Coordinates of C-alpha atoms in Angstrom, one line a residue:
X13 CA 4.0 -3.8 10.4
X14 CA 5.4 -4.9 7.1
X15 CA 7.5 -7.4 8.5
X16 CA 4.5 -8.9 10.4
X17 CA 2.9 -8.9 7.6
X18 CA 4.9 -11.0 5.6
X19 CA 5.2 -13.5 8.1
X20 CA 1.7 -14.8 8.1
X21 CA 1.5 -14.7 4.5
X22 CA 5.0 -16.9 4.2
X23 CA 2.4 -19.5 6.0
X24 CA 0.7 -20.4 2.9
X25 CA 3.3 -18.5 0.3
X26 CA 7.1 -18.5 1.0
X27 CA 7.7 -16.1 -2.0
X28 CA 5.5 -13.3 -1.3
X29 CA 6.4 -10.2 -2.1
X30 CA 5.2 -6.4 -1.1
X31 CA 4.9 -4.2 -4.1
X32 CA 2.3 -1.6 -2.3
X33 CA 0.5 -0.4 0.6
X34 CA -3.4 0.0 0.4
X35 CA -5.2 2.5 3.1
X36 CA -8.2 3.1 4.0
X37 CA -8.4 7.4 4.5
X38 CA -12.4 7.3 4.6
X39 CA -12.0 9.3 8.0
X40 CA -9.6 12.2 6.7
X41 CA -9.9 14.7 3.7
X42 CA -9.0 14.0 -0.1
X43 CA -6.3 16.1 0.6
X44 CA -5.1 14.9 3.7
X45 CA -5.1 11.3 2.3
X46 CA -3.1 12.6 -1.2
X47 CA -0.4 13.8 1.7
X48 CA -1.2 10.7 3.7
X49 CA -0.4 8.0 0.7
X50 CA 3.0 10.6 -0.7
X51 CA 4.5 10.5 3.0
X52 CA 3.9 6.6 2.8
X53 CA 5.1 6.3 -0.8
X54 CA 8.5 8.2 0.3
X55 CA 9.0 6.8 3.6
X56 CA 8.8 3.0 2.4
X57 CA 9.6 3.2 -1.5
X58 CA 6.4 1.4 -2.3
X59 CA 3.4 2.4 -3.6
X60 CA 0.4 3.7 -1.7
X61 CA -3.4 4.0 -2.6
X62 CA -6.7 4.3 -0.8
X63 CA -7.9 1.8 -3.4
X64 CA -11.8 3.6 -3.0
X65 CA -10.3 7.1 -3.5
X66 CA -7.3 6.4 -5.7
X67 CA -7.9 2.9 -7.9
X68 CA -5.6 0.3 -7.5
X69 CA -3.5 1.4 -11.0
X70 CA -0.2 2.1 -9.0
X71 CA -0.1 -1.3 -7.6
X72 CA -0.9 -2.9 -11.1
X73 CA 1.6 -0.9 -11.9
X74 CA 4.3 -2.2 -9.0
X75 CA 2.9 -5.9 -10.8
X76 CA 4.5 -5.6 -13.7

């Protein structure tokens, strides 16, 4: 999904980069998105927020 990602975006910038992952966990529990974000945080090595729930300091963060 990454990959795919990355691809359209090289369209209009060849040097983009992925510092995070953003979800959307409206449909599960605080908890179960806390799990949810860790699980994609470890599996990928990149930061992950429900930007709603969670902010969006983690990928400021991953900016600088």
């Amino acid at each position: 999904m990454i990959e795919m990602n990355l691809t359209a975006a090289r369209i209009t910038n060849p040097d983009v980069k992925v510092i995070g992952v953003s979800v959307n966990t409206s449909s599960v529990s605080e908890d179960e998105a806390l799990v949810y974000c860790k699980s994609v945080t470890e599996q990928l090595g990149l930061p992950c927020v429900d930007p709603i729930r969670h902010g969006v300091g983690a990928l400021v963060e991953a900016l600088e």
